mmCIF file of C-alpha atoms and ligand atoms in Angstrom:
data_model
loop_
_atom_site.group_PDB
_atom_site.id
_atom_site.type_symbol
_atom_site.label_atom_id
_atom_site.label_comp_id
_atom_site.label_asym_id
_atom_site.label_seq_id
_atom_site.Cartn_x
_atom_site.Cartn_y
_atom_site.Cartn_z
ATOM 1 C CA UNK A 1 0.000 0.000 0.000
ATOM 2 C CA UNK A 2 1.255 3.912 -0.685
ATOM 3 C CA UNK A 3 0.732 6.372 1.485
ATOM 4 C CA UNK A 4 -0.849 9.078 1.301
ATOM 5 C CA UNK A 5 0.299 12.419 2.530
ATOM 6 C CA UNK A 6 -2.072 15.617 2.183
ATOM 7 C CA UNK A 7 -0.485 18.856 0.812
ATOM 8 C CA UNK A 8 -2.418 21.541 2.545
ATOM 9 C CA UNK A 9 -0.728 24.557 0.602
ATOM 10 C CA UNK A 10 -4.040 24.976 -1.060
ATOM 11 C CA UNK A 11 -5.748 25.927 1.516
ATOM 12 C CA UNK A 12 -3.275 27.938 3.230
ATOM 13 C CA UNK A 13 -3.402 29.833 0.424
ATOM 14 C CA UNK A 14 -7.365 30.149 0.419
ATOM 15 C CA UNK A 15 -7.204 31.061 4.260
ATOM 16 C CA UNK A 16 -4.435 33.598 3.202
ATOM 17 C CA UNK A 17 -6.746 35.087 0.823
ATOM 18 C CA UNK A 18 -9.067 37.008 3.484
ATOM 19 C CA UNK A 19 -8.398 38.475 6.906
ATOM 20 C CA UNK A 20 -9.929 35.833 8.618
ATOM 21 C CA UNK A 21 -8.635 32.070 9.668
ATOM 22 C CA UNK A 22 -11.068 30.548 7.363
ATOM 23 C CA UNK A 23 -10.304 27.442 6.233
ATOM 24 C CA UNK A 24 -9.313 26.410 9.334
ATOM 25 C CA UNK A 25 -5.390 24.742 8.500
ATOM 26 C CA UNK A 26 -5.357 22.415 11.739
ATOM 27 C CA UNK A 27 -9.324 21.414 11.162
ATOM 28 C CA UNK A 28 -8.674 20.254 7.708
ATOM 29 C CA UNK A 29 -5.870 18.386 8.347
ATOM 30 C CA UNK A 30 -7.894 16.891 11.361
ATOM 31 C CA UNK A 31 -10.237 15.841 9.062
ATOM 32 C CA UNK A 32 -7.960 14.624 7.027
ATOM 33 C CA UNK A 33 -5.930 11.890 9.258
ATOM 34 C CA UNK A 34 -9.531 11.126 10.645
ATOM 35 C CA UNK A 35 -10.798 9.932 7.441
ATOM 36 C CA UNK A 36 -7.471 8.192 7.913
ATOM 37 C CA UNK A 37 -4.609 9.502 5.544
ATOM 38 C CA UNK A 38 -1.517 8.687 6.775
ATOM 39 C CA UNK A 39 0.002 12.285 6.755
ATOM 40 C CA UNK A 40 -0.170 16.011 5.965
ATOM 41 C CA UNK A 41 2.691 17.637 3.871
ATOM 42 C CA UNK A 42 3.097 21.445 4.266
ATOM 43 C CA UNK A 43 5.257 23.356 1.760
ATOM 44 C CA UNK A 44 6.362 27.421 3.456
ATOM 45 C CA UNK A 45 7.614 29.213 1.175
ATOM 46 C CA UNK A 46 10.061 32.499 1.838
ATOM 47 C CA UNK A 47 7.059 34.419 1.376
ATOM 48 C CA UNK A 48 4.378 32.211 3.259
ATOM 49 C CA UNK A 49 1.782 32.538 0.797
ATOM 50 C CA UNK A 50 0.462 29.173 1.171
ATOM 51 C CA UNK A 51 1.395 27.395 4.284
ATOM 52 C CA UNK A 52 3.181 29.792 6.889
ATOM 53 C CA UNK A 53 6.096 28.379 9.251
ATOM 54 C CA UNK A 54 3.052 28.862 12.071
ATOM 55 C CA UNK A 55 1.251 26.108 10.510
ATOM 56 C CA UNK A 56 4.611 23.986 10.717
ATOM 57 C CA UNK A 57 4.472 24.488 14.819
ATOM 58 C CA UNK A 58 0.659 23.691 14.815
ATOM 59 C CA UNK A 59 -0.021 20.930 12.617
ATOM 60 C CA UNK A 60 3.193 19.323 14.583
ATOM 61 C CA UNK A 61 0.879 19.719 17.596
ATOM 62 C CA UNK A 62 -2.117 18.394 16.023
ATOM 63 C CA UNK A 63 -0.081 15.427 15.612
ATOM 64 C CA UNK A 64 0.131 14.065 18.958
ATOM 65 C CA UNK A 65 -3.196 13.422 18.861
ATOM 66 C CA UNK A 66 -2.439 11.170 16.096
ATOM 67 C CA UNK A 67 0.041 8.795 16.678
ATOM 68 C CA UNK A 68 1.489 7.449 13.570
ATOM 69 C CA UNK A 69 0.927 10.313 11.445
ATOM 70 C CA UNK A 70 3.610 12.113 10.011
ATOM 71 C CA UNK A 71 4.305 15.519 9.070
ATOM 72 C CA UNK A 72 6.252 16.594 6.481
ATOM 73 C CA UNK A 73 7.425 19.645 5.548
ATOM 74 C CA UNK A 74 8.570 20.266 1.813
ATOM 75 C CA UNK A 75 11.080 23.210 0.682
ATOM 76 C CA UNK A 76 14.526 24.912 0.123
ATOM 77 C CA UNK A 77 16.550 24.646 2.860
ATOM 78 C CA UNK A 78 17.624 28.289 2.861
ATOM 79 C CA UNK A 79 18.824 29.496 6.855
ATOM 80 C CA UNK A 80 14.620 30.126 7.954
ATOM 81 C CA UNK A 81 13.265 27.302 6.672
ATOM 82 C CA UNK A 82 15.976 24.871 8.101
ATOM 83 C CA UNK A 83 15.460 26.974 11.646
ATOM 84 C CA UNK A 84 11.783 26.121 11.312
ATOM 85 C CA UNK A 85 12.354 22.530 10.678
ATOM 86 C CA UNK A 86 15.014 22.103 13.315
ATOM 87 C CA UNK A 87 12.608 23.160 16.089
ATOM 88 C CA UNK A 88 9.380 21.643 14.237
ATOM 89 C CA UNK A 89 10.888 18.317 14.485
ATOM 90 C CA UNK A 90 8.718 16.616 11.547
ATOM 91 C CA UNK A 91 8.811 12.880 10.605
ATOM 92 C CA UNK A 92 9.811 13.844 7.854
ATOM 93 C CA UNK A 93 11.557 16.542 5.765
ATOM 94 C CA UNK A 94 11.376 16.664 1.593
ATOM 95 C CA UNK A 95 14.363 19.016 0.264
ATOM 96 C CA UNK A 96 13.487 21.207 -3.084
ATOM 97 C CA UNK A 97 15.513 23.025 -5.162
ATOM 98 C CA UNK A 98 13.125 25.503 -5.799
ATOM 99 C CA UNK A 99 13.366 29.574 -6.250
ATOM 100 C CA UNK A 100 11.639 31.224 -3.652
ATOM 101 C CA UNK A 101 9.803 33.043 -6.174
ATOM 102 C CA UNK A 102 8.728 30.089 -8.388
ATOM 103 C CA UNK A 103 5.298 29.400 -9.063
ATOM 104 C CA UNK A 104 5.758 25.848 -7.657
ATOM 105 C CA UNK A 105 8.692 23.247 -7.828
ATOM 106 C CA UNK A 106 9.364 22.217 -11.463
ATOM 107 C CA UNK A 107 12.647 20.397 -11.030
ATOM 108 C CA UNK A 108 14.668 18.099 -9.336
ATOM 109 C CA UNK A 109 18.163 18.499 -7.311
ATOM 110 C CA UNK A 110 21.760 18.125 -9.870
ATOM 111 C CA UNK A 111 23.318 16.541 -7.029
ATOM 112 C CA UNK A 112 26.274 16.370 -8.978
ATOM 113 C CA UNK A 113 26.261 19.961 -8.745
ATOM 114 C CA UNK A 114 24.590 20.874 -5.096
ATOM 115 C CA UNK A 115 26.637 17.417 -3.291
ATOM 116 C CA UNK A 116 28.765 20.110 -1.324
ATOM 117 C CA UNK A 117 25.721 21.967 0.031
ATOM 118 C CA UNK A 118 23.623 19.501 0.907
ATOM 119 C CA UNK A 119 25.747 16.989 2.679
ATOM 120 C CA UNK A 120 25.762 19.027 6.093
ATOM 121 C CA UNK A 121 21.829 20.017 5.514
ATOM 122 C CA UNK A 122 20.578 16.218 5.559
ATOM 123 C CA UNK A 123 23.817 15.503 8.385
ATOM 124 C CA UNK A 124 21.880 18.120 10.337
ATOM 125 C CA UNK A 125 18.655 16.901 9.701
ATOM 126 C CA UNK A 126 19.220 13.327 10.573
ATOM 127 C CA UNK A 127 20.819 14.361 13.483
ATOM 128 C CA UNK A 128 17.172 15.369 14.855
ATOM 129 C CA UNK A 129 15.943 12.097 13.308
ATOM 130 C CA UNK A 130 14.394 13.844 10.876
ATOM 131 C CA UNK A 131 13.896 11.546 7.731
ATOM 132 C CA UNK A 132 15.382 13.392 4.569
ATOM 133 C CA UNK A 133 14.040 13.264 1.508
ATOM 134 C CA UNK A 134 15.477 14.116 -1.698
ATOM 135 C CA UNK A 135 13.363 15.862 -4.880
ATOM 136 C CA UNK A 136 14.421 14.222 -8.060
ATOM 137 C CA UNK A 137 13.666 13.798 -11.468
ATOM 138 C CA UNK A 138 12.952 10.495 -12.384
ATOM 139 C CA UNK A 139 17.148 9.872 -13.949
ATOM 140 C CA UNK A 140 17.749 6.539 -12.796
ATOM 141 C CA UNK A 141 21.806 7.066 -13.362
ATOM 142 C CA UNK A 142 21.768 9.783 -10.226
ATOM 143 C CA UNK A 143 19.778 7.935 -7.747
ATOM 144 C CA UNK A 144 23.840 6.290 -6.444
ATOM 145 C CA UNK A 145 25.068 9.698 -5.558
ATOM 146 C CA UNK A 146 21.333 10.443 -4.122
ATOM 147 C CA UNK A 147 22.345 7.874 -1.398
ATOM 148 C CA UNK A 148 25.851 8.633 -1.401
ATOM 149 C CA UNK A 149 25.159 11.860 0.245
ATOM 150 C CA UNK A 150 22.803 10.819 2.860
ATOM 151 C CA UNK A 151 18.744 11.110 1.678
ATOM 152 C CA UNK A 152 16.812 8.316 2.926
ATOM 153 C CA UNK A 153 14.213 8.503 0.482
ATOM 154 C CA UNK A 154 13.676 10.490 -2.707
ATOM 155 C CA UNK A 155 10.900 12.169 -3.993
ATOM 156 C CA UNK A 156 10.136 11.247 -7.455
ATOM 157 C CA UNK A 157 8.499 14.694 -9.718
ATOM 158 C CA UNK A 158 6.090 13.399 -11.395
ATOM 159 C CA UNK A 159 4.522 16.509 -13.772
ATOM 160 C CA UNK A 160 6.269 14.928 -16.660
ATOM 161 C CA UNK A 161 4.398 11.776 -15.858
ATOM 162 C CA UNK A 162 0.318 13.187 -15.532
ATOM 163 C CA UNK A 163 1.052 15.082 -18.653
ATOM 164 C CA UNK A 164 1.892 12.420 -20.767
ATOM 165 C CA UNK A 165 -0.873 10.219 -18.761
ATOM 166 C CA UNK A 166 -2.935 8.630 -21.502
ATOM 167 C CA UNK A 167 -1.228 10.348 -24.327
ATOM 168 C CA UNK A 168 0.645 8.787 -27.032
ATOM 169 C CA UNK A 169 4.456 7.837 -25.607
ATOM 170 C CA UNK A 170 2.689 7.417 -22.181
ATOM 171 C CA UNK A 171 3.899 4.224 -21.560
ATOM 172 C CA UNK A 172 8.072 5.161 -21.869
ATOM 173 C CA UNK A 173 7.679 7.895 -19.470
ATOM 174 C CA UNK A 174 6.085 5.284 -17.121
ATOM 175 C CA UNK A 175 8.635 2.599 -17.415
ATOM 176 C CA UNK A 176 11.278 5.541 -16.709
ATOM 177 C CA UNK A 177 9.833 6.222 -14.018
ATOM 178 C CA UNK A 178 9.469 2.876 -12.674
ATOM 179 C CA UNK A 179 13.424 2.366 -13.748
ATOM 180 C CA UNK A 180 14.317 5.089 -11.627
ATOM 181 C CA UNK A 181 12.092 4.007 -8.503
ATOM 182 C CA UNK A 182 13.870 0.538 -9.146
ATOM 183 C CA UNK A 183 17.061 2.394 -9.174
ATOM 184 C CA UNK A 184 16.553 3.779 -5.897
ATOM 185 C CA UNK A 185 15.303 0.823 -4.459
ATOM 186 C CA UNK A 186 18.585 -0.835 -5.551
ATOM 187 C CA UNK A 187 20.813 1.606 -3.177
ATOM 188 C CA UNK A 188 18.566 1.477 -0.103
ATOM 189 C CA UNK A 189 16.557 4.505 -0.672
ATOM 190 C CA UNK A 190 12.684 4.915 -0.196
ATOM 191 C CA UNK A 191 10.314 6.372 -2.617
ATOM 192 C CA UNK A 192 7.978 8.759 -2.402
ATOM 193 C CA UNK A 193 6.200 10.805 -5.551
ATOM 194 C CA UNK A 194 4.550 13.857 -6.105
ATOM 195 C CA UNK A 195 3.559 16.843 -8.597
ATOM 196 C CA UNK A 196 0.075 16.618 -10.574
ATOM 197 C CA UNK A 197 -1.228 13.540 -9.010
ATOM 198 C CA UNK A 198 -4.417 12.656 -9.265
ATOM 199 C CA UNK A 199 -7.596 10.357 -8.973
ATOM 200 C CA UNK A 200 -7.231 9.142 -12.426
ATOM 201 C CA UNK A 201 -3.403 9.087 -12.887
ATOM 202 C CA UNK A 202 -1.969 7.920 -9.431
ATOM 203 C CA UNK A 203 -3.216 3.896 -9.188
ATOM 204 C CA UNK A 204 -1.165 3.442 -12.582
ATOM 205 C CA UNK A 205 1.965 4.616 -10.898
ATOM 206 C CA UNK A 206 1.985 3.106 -7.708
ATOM 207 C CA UNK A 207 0.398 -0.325 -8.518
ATOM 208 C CA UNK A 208 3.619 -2.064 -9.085
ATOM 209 C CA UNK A 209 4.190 -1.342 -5.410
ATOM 210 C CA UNK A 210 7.685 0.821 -5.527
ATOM 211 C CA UNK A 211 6.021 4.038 -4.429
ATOM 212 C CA UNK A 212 6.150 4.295 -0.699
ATOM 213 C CA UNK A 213 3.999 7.722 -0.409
ATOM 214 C CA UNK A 214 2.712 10.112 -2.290
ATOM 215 C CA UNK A 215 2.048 13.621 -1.872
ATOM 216 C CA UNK A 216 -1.032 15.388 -3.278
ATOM 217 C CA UNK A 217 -2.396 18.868 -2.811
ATOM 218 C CA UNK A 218 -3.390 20.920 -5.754
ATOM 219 C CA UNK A 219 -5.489 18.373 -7.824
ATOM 220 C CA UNK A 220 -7.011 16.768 -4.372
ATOM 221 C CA UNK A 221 -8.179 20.438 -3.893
ATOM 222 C CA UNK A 222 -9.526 20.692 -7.384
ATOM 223 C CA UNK A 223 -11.635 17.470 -6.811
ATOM 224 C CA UNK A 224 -13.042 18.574 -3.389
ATOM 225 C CA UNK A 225 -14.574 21.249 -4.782
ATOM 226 C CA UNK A 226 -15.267 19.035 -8.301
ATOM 227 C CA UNK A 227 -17.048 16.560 -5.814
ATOM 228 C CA UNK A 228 -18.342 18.653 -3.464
ATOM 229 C CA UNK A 229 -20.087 21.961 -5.660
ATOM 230 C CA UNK A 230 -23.088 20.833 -6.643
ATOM 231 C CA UNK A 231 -23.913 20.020 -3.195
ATOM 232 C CA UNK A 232 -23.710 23.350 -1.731
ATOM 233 C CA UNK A 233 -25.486 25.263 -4.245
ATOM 234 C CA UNK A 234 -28.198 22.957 -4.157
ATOM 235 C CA UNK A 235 -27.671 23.660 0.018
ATOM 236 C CA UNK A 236 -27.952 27.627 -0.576
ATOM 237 C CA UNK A 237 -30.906 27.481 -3.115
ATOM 238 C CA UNK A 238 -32.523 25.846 -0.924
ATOM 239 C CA UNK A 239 -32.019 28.192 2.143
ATOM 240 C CA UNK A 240 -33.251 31.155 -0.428
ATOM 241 C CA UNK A 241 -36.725 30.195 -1.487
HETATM 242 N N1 LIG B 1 5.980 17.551 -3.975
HETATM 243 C C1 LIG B 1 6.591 18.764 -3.989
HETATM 244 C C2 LIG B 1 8.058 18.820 -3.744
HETATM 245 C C3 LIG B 1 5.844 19.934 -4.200
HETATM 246 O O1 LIG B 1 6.464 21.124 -4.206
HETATM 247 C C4 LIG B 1 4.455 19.839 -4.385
HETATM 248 C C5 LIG B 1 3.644 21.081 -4.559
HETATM 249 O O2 LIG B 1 3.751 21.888 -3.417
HETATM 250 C C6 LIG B 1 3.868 18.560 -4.358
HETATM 251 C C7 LIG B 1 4.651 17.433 -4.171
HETATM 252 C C8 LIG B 1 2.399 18.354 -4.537
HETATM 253 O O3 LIG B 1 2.037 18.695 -5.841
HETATM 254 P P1 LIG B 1 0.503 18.935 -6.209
HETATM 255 O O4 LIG B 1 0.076 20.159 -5.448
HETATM 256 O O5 LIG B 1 0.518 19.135 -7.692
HETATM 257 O O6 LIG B 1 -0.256 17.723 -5.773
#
């Protein structure tokens, strides 16, 4: 079975969008582990547009209500963010090479390249027992040096992968990314995926069982209000007759 972990960016960034605490972060990630998810995955950005490093502290205390959750916290681990996740403590922490100013992540780490950098990060991070995990592309060739300096997992990005879902060459982007989950799986490392999952796209990827947990906020969002709309209009027209 894959978990699942619930981004709740989304709804920071509803909540964010009026003066008011409404959504509720904490409440919806309650109702989220009761309706039995195995985790919620925040994502604070510089800026805190979405998720805020407050949410960090609180869903962390939400938590012990829950044992066997887990709470992890996605992003770059620029001097703020790595104080926040120090003192947070989550199960789990998902390292991102992304701009502070970027949309939302669109790439993986060039270990290669960052190796010198992030060596002490995930040293420090383990340290806490904090689980480190590593954003990649799905390049089967750098999933050695992945392990060689010290993730425990990575995090497959899977956009490439729910665009080409269904399309014509679908099927070579899938087998690359299964190669590459293999790959890790070879050296000792975990999997986990994320980036445009979905209800219709994620079963094909994790089915052959390499996928340890995914994380999914944006579409999961987009289906909420997909499956819950027609609901509440019909609820308002009928408080207005
Ligand atoms: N993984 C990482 C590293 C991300 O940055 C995001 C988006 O915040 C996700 C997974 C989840 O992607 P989505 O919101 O498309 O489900």
């Amino acid at each position: 079975m894959t978990h699942l972990s619930v981004n709740l960016n989304k709804i920071g960034l509803l909540r964010n969008s009026r003066g008011r605490d409404y959504p509720n972060l904490v409440d919806m990630a309650e109702r989220t582990l009761k309706l039995g998810a195995f985790g919620i995955t925040i994502h604070p950005r510089p800026d805190q547009r979405h998720a805020t490093y407050q949410d960090a502290h609180d869903v962390k205390e939400l938590l012990k209500r829950f044992p066997g959750a887990e709470l992890n916290i996605e992003g770059f681990p620029e001097a703020q963010f790595l104080d926040v996740v120090l003192e947070v403590e989550p199960d789990q922490c998902t390292l991102v090479p992304d701009d502070p100013n970027q949309l939302t992540s669109d790439h993986g780490w060039n270990i290669a390249r960052d190796q010198d950098a992030l060596r002490p990060v995930i040293a420090k991070l383990k340290a806490k027992g904090i689980r480190v995990v590593l954003f990649m592309d799905p390049d089967p060739e750098s999933m050695v040096l992945a392990k060689e300096v010290g993730a425990d997992r990575v995090e497959l990005y899977t956009e490439e992968y729910a665009n080409a879902f269904g399309k014509t060459g679908f099927e070579d982007i899938l087998d690359n990314y299964q190669n590459a989950a293999q790959a890790a799986l070879d050296v000792g490392l975990a999997v986990n995926a994320g980036h445009d999952l979905d209800l219709n796209n994620v079963q094909t990827l994790c089915a052959p069982g390499r996928i340890m947990e995914v994380s999914i906020g944006h579409a999961l969002t987009v289906e909420a209000l997909d499956l819950g709309w027609d609901n509440v209009v019909k609820a308002y027209l009928a408080k207005l007759v």
